Amino acid sequence: MGLSSRRRVIGWIGAAGVLVSTGAAVAGTGHSHAAPNGGQIRDIGAYEVELVAKGADLVLYLVDAQEKKVDAAGFSAKALVLAKGNEQKTVALAPAGDNRLSGRMDFTVEGKLRATVTLTAPSGEAGKGRFSLDAAR
């Protein structure tokens, strides 16, 4: 095999690796079921979370890998939200009973609600998830 052919094969292998790793990353965020509360679902650490926006309220629902409710007591979260005028605002989400964390936005959002949520479990930070959803106003 000549040098040109070897380079071409190496390039194909590299491109295939990128496609496979990209597919795996996308598959990790996709879900085969609808969001039960009408929000958007993401995996954050060991948890599957659903962010819902209704009016000025943000609610984060927690379930485990088997989709069983996780008691929200001991958890907290912060949502960094893109507000009107591209301002970044932080909303603290606190336990609100059952498997819910909730907080209130005291600002206006234009168009879709875009937020990065940092979830903290009783044992420490669980991870982050990015959301882009329609806010029911």
XYZ file of C-alpha atoms in Angstrom:
137
model
C 0.000 0.000 0.000
C 1.423 3.380 -0.971
C 1.799 6.396 1.339
C -1.198 8.110 -0.255
C -3.446 5.064 0.282
C -2.321 4.698 3.908
C -3.142 8.342 4.617
C -6.567 7.902 3.050
C -7.320 4.788 5.174
C -6.118 6.557 8.334
C -8.352 9.528 7.459
C -11.374 7.236 7.006
C -10.699 5.520 10.327
C -10.423 8.900 12.075
C -13.647 10.142 10.467
C -15.483 6.954 11.467
C -14.263 7.370 15.049
C -15.577 10.925 15.171
C -18.976 9.832 13.832
C -19.234 6.967 16.324
C -18.236 9.150 19.295
C -20.610 11.920 18.197
C -23.458 9.422 17.874
C -22.780 8.101 21.355
C -22.813 11.608 22.813
C -26.122 12.416 21.143
C -27.636 9.079 22.154
C -26.860 9.843 25.800
C -29.134 12.876 25.774
C -31.996 11.385 23.765
C -34.937 9.613 25.321
C -37.350 7.094 23.930
C -40.270 8.443 25.926
C -42.181 11.690 26.156
C -41.602 14.082 29.035
C -44.393 13.207 31.513
C -44.768 16.801 32.751
C -44.524 18.532 29.369
C -40.947 19.794 29.793
C -37.614 18.667 28.414
C -35.615 15.674 29.687
C -31.845 15.477 30.124
C -29.463 13.131 31.902
C -27.478 14.819 34.655
C -25.051 12.459 36.330
C -26.899 9.369 37.578
C -30.259 11.137 37.288
C -32.788 11.803 34.572
C -34.259 15.257 35.060
C -37.135 17.100 33.426
C -37.229 20.894 33.401
C -40.658 22.517 33.119
C -41.384 26.251 32.837
C -44.892 27.548 33.578
C -45.237 31.278 33.890
C -42.501 32.470 36.198
C -42.073 29.034 37.813
C -39.291 26.574 37.005
C -39.724 22.998 38.196
C -37.103 20.260 37.972
C -38.331 16.657 38.352
C -35.841 13.940 39.401
C -35.939 10.231 38.548
C -33.271 7.521 38.619
C -32.017 5.315 35.763
C -35.052 3.043 36.219
C -37.332 6.100 35.999
C -38.362 5.851 39.660
C -38.936 9.095 41.529
C -36.001 10.353 43.577
C -36.817 12.190 46.817
C -35.706 15.791 46.222
C -34.915 16.434 49.907
C -31.192 17.116 50.183
C -30.888 18.144 46.523
C -30.489 21.649 45.163
C -30.003 23.155 41.733
C -29.172 26.425 40.060
C -30.478 27.376 36.653
C -28.483 29.921 34.670
C -31.177 31.355 32.374
C -30.796 33.601 29.341
C -33.172 36.498 30.033
C -34.472 39.327 27.836
C -31.612 41.353 26.365
C -29.248 38.345 26.578
C -28.739 38.879 30.311
C -27.791 35.820 32.357
C -29.907 35.366 35.473
C -29.623 32.686 38.149
C -32.638 30.900 39.606
C -32.135 28.794 42.744
C -34.192 25.592 42.742
C -35.042 24.145 46.170
C -36.888 20.984 47.235
C -40.638 21.367 46.725
C -41.914 17.977 47.879
C -41.837 14.542 46.290
C -39.274 14.469 43.442
C -39.448 18.196 42.624
C -37.160 21.191 42.933
C -38.663 24.573 42.111
C -37.792 28.236 41.851
C -39.250 31.465 40.512
C -37.991 33.725 37.720
C -38.318 37.427 38.521
C -37.369 38.460 34.990
C -38.646 38.175 31.416
C -37.500 35.618 28.861
C -37.822 36.245 25.115
C -38.714 33.296 22.899
C -37.449 29.946 24.105
C -36.237 29.491 27.643
C -32.556 28.569 27.518
C -31.011 27.348 30.742
C -28.010 25.475 32.057
C -28.946 23.595 35.218
C -26.340 22.525 37.765
C -27.718 19.759 39.977
C -26.260 19.131 43.431
C -27.039 15.803 45.120
C -26.638 15.204 48.857
C -23.195 13.720 48.091
C -22.047 16.698 45.958
C -22.414 18.063 42.430
C -24.152 15.571 40.140
C -23.527 17.486 36.908
C -25.017 19.935 34.442
C -27.632 19.859 31.713
C -28.620 22.336 29.016
C -32.229 22.985 28.168
C -34.076 24.892 25.465
C -37.829 24.818 25.858
C -41.002 26.772 25.320
C -42.122 28.586 28.442
C -45.879 28.430 28.992
C -46.800 32.021 29.835
